[in-house]
Short mmCIF file of C-alpha atoms and ligand atoms in Angstrom, two decimals:
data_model
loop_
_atom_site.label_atom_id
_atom_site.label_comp_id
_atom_site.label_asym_id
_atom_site.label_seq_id
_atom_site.Cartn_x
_atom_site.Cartn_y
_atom_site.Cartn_z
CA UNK A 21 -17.86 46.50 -137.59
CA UNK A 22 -15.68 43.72 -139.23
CA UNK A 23 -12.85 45.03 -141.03
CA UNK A 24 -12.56 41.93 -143.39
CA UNK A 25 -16.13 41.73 -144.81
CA UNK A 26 -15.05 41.58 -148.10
CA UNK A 27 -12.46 39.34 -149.84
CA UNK A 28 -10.29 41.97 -151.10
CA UNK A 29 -9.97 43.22 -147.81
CA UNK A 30 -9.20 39.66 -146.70
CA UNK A 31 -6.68 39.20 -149.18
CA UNK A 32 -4.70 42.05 -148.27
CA UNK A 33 -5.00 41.05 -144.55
CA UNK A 34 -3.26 38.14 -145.85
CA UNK A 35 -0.67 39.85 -147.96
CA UNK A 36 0.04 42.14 -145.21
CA UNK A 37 -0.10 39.18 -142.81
CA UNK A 38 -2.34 41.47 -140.32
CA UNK A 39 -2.79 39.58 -137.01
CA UNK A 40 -5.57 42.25 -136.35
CA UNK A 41 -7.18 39.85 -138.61
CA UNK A 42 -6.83 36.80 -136.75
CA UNK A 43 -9.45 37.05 -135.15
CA UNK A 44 -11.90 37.78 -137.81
CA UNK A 45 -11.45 35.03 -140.62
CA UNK A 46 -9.13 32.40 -141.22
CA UNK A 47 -8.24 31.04 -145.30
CA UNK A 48 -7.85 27.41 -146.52
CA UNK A 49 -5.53 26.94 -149.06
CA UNK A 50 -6.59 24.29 -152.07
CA UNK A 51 -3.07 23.35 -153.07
CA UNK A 52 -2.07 22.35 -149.89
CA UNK A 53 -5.02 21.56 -147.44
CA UNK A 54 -3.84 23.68 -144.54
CA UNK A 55 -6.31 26.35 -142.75
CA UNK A 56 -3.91 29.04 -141.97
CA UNK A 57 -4.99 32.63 -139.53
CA UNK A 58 -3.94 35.86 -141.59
CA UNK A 59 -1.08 36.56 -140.48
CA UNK A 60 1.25 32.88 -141.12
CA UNK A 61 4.40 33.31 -142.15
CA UNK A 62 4.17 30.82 -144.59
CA UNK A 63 3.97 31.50 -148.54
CA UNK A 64 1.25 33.08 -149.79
CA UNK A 65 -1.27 30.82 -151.75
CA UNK A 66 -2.66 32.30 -155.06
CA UNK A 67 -5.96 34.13 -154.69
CA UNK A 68 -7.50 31.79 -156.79
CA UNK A 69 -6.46 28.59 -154.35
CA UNK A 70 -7.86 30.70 -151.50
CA UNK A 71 -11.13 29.41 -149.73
CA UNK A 72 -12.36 32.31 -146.66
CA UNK A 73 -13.65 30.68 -143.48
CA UNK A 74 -15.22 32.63 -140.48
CA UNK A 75 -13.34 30.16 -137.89
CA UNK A 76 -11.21 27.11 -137.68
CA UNK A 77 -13.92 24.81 -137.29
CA UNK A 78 -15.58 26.02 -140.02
CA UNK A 79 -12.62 25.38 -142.43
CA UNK A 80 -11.93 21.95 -140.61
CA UNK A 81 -16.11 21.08 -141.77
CA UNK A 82 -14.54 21.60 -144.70
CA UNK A 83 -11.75 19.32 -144.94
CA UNK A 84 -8.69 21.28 -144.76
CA UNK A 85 -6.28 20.63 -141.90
CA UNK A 86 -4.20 22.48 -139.04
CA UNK A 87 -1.38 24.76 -140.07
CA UNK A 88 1.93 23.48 -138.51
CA UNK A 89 3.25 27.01 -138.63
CA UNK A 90 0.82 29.33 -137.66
CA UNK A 91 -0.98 26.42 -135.00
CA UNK A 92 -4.44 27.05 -135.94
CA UNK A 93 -5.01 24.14 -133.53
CA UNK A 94 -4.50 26.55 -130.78
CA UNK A 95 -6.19 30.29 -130.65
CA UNK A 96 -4.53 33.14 -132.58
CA UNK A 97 -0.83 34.20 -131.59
CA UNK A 98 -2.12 37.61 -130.13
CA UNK A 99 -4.75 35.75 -128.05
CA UNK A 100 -2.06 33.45 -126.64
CA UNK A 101 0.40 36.32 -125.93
CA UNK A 102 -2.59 38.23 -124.50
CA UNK A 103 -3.51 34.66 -122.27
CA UNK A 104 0.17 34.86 -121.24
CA UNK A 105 0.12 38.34 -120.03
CA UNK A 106 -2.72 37.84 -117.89
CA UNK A 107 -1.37 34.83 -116.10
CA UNK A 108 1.46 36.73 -115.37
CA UNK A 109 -0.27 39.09 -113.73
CA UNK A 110 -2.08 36.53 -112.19
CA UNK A 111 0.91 35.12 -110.30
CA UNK A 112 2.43 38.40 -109.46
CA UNK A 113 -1.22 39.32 -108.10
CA UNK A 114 -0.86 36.00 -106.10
CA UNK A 115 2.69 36.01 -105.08
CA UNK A 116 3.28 37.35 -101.38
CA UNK A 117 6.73 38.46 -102.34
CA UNK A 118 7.76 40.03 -105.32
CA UNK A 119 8.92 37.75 -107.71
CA UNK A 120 11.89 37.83 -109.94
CA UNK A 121 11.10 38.69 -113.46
CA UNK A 122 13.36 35.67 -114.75
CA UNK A 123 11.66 33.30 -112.36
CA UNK A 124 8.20 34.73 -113.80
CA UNK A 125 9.01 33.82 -117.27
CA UNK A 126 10.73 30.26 -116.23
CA UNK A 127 7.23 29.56 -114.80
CA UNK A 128 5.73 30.47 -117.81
CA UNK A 129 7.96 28.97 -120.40
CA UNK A 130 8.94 31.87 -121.79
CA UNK A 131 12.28 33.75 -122.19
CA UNK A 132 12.69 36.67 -120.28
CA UNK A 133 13.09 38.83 -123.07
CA UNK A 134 9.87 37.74 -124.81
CA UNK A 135 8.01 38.47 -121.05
CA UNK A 136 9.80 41.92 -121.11
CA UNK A 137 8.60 42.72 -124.55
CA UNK A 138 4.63 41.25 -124.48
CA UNK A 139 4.47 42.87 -121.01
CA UNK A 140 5.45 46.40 -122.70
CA UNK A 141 2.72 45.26 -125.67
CA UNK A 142 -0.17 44.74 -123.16
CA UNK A 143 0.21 46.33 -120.20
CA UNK A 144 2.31 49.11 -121.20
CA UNK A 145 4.77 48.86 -118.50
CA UNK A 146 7.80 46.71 -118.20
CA UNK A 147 7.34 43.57 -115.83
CA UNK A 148 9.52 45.06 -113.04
CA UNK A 149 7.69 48.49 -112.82
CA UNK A 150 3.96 46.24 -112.68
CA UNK A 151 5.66 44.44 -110.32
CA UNK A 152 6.48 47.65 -107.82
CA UNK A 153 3.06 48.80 -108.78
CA UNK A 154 1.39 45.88 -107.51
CA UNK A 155 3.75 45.74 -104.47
CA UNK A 156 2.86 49.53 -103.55
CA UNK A 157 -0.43 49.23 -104.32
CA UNK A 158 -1.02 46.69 -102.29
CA UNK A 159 1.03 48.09 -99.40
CA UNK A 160 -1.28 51.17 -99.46
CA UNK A 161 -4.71 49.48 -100.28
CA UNK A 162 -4.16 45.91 -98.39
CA UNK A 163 -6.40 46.71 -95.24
CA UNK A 164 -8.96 49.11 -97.13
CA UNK A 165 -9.78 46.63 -100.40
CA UNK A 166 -8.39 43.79 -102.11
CA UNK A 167 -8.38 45.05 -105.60
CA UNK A 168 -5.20 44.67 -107.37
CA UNK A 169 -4.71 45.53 -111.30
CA UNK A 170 -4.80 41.95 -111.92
CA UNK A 171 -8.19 41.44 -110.46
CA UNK A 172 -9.50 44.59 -112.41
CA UNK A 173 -7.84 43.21 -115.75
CA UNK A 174 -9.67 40.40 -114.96
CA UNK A 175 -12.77 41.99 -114.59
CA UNK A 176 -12.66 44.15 -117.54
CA UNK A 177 -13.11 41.04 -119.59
CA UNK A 178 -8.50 40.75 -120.26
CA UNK A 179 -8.24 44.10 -122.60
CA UNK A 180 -5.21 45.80 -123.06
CA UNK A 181 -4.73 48.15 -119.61
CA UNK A 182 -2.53 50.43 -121.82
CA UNK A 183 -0.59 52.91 -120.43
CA UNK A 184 -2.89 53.65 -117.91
CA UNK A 185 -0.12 53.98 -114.94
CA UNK A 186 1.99 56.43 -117.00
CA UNK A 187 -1.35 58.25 -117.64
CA UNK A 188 -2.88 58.34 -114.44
CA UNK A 189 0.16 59.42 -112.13
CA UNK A 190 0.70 62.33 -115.20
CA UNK A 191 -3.02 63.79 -115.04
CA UNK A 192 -3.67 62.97 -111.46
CA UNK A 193 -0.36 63.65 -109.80
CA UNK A 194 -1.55 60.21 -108.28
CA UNK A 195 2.26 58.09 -107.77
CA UNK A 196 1.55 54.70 -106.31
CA UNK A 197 5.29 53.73 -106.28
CA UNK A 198 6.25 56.53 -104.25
CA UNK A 199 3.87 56.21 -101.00
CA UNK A 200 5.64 54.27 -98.55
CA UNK A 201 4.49 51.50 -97.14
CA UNK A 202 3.15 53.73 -93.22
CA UNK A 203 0.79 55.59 -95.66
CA UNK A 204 -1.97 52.88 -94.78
CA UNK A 205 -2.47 54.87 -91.60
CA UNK A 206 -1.74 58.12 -93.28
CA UNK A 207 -3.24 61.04 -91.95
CA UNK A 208 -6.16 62.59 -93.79
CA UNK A 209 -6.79 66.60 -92.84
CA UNK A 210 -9.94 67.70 -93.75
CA UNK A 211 -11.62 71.42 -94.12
CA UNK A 212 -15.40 73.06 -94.59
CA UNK A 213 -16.35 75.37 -96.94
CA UNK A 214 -19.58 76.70 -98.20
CA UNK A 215 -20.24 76.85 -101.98
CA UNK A 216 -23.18 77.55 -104.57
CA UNK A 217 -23.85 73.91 -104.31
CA UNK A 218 -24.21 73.41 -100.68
CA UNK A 219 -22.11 72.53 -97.42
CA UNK A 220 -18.44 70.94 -98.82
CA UNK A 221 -15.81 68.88 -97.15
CA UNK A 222 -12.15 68.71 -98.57
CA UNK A 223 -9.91 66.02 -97.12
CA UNK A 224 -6.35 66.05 -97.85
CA UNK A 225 -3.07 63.31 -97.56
CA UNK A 226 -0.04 64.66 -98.41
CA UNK A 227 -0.39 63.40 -101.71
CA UNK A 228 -3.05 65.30 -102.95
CA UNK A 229 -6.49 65.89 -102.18
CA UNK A 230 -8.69 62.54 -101.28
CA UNK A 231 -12.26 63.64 -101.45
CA UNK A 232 -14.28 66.62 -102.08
CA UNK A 233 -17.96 65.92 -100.52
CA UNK A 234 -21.13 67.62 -100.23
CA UNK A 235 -23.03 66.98 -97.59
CA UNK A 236 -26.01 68.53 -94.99
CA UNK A 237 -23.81 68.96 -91.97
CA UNK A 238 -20.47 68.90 -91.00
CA UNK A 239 -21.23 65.72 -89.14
CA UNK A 240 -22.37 64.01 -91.59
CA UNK A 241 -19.65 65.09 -94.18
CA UNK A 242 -17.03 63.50 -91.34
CA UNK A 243 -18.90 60.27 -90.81
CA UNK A 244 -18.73 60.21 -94.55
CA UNK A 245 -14.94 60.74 -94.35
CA UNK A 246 -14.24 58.10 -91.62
CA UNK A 247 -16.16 55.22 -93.70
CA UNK A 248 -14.28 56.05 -96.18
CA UNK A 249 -11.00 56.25 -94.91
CA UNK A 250 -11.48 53.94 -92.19
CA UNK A 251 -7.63 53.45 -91.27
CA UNK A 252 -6.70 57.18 -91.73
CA UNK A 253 -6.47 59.77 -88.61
CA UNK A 254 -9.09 62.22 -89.48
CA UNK A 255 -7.60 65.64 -88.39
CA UNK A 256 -9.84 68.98 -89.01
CA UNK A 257 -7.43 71.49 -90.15
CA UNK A 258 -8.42 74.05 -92.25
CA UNK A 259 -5.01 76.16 -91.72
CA UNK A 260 -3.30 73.15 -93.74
CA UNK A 261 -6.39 72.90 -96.08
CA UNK A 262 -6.64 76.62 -96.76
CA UNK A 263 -4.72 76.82 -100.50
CA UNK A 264 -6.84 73.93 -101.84
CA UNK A 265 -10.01 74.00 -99.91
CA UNK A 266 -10.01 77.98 -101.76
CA UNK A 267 -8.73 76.23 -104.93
CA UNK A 268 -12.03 73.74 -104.93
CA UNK A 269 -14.69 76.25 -104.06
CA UNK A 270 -13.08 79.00 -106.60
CA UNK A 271 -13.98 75.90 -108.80
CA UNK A 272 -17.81 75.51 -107.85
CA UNK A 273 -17.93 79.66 -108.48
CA UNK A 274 -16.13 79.50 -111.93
CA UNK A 275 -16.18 76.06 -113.08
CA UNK A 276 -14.11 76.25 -116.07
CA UNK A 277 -11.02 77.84 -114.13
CA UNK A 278 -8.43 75.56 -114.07
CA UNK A 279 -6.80 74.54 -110.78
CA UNK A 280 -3.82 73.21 -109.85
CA UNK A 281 -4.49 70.69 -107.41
CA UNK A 282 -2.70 67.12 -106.82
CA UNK A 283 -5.40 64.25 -106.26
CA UNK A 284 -4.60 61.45 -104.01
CA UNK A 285 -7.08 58.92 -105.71
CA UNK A 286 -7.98 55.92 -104.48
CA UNK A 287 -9.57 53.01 -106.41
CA UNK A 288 -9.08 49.89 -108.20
CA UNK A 289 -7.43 50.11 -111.67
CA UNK A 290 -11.05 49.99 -113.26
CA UNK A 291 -12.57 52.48 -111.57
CA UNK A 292 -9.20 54.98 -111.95
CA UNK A 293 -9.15 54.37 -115.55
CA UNK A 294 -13.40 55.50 -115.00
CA UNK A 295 -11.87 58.63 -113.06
CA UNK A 296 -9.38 59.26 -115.59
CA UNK A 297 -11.97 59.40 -118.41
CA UNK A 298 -14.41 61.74 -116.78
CA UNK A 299 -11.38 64.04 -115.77
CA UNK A 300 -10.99 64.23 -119.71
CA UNK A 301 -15.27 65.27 -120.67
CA UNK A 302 -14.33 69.27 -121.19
CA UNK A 303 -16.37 71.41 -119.06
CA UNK A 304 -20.09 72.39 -120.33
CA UNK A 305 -20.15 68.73 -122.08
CA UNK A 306 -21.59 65.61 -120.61
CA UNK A 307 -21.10 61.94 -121.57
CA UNK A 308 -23.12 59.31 -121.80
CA UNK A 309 -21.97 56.15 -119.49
CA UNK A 310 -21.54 53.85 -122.88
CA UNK A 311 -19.55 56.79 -124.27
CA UNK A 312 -17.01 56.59 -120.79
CA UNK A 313 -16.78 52.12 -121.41
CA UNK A 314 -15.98 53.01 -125.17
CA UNK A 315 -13.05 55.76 -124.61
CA UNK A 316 -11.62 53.18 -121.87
CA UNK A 317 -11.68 50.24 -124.42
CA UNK A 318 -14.46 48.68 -122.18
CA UNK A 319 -17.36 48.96 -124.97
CA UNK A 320 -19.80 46.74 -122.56
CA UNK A 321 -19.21 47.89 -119.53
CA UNK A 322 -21.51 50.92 -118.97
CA UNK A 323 -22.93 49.12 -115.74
CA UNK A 324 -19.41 49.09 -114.35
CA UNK A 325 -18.84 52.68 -115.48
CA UNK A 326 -21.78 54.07 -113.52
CA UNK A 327 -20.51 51.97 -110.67
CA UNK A 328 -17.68 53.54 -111.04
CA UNK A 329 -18.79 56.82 -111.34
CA UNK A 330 -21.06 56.51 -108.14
CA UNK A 331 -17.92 55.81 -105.73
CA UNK A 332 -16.41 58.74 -106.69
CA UNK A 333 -15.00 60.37 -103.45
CA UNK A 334 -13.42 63.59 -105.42
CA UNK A 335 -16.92 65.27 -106.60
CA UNK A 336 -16.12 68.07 -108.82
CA UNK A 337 -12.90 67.56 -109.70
CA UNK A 338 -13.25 64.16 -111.15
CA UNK A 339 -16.37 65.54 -112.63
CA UNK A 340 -18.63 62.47 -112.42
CA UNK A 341 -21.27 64.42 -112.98
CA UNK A 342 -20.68 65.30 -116.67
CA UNK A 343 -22.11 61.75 -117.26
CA UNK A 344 -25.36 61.10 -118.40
CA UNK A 345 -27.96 58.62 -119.41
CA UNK A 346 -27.79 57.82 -123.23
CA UNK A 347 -30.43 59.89 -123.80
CA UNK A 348 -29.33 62.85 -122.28
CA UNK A 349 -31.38 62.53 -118.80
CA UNK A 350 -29.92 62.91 -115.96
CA UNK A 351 -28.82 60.08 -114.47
CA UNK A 352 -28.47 59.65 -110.64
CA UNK A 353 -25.71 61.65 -108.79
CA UNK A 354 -23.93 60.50 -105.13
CA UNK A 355 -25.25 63.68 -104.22
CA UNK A 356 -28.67 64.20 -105.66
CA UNK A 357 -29.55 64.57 -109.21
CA UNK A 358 -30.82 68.51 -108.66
CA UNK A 359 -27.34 69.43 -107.74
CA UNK A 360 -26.32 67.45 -110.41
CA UNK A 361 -28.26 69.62 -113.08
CA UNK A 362 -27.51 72.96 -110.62
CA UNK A 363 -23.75 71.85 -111.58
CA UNK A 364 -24.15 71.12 -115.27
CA UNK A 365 -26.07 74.37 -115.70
CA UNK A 366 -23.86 76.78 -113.95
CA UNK A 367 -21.01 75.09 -116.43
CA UNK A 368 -23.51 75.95 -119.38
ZN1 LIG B 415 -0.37 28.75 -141.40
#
C-alpha cells in the first residue's frame, strides 16, 4: 500500500523531507524547473508551484530538469547508501583476508565514518564485527557450503539484514565469533530416544544441539547424521547426550514446556533468519509460509521460506512444522506430513 496516494500526504512527505518517500513520488517545482525526491534539502516550493510525478522520467516527459542537490539523476540517497552497503559486503565476502575497515571505505570512496554509520543503518552491525562474522563463518562453514551473509543478502533481493546476528546468537545461543577455527572437524555426539512421534536422534557439538531427527532405524537416523555433517566425527554417546536428549523428548510429551537447550545451528543467513522466525510461531499456532517471508522482511519469498523450512536439521525445536499452506493444509513435512498433524494436534 503506497503511503503517498494522496497529495496531502505528499506534501507533508515533503515538509517533513521523508526519504521513506523517495521511493514513491518525486515533485517538480514550477518556479524553478527542478524535479526534486521528497526528502531535498532545498527550500520548500509553495504547494501551489508543486507538480506530483510517480518517477523521474515521468517529471523529465514533462520538462522539468535534474535537481543539483538532491541528484535525481542518480537513484534515491537511501538506495545509493543501501547499493553501497551491499558492495561492501560484497568485497569483504570476496576478500581472502580480512580487510581493514579504512581500506574498505577508501575502495569505496567513502569516509570511514560514513561506512561505520550506513553499515550500523543496514546491517545492524558495525563493519568490524560483519567482518569477524564473515571470517568465522567462513572458518566453520568453508568445507560444508559456500554461503556467506553476503551471498544470502544477495539473494534475498538487498533488504535490510537487521539485527539478525544480535538476534540469532540471543534466541539460539548460536555464537559464530566464538567457534574457533578446528570446529570444522568438530565432534558431533549423538543419542536415541523413543518418543510419541517415533524413533529420534539428538546430535550434539559443544555448542549446542545440531539436529533432532526422526527417523525408522537407528541406521538410518546416523546415515542421516553423517550426510549432514560430513566433516564431523560422529560419536554415539548417550552418557554425554543424557540432559538434553531427556530435555527434547520431555518436549515431544509436553510440547509447550519450555526447555533450556543451546542450538548449534547451521545454515546460511537466509535460512537462520527462516529458523529464527519459526522459533518465534507460539506453540498450538501455525503459520502460513507467506506469513514466515513477511515477518523476515522477505514479502516474496515464500518459495525460499519452505526451502528453508525443509532443511531444517533441529525438528521440534525449530518448530518447522507450525508452518502451513495459506490455506491452512498441511503442507509437506521432512518427516511426513501425518507426523506433522500428530505434532500440531498433540500441541492443540
Ligand atoms: Zn532537489
Amino acid at each position: 500500500m503506497d503511503s503517498y496516494h494522496s497529495d496531502v500526504l505528499r506534501l507533508q512527505a515533503v515538509h517533513e523531507r521523508d526519504a521513506n518517500a523517495d521511493n514513491s513520488f518525486v515533485y517538480g517545482v514550477l518556479t524553478t524547473g527542478v524535479v526534486c525526491y521528497p526528502s531535498c534539502a532545498s527550500r520548500a516550493a509553495k504547494p501551489e508551484n508543486m507538480r506530483y510525478f510517480n518517477s523521474v522520467d515521468e517529471a523529465l516527459c514533462a520538462g522539468f530538469r535534474y535537481c543539483k542537490r538532491c541528484r535525481t539523476d542518480l537513484q534515491p540517497l537511501s538506495i545509493r547508501h543501501r547499493d553501497l552497503v551491499v558492495q561492501a559486503c560484497r568485497i569483504v565476502g570476496s576478500e581472502g583476508e580480512v580487510i581493514r575497515v579504512g581500506t574498505l571505505a577508501q575502495r569505496l570512496g567513502v569516509s570511514r565514518f560514513h561506512l561505520q554509520k550506513l553499515f550500523k543503518e543496514y546491517v545492524g552491525v558495525s563493519p568490524k564485527t560483519y567482518m569477524q562474522a564473515v571470517r568465522a563463518r567462513r572458518l566453520c562453514y568453508s568445507l560444508e557450503s559456500h554461503s556467506t551473509i553476503t551471498e544470502a543478502i544477495l539473494e534475498a533481493g538487498y533488504d535490510n539484514v537487521g539485527n539478525f546476528y544480535a538476534d540469532v546468537q540471543k534466541r539460539l545461543g548460536m555464537n559464530a565469533s566464538v567457534r574457533r577455527a578446528g570446529s570444522v572437524d568438530v565432534d558431533v555426539r549423538y543419542g536415541f530416544a523413543d518418543s510419541p512421534f517415533g524413533l529420534i536422534v539428538v546430535a550434539q557439538t559443544d555448542v549446542g544441539v545440531c539436529a533432532v531427527l526422526f527417523g525408522e532405524t537407528r541406521e538410518l537416523l546416523v546415515e542421516e547424521l553423517s550426510s549432514r555433517f560430513p566433516k564431523a566425527q560422529l560419536l554415539f554417546d548417550e552418557a554425554h547426550l543424557s540432559v538434553h536428549l531427556q530435555a527434547v523428548v520431555e518436549k515431544l510429551h509436553v510440547p509447550d514446556k519450555y526447555i533450556d537447550v543451546p542450538l548449534d545451528i547451521r545454515g546460511t543467513a537466509f535460512q537462520e533468519r527462516v529458523w529464527q522466525a519459526l522459533c518465534e510461531i507460539p506453540c498450538g499456532h501455525t503459520a502460513s509460509y507467506a506469513q514466515v517471508a513477511k515477518a523476515i522482511d522477505q514479502p516474496k519469498a515464500a518459495r525460499a521460506v519452505a526451502k528453508a523450512c525443509s532443511s531444517n536439521a533441529i525438528a521440534v525445536l525449530i518448530p518447522c512444522h507450525r508452518v502451513v499452506k495459506g490455506n491452512g493444509e498441511l503442507s509437506g513435512y521432512r518427516w511426513g506430513v501425518e507426523r506433522k498433524r500428530a505434532l500440531l494436534d498433540s500441541e492443540q
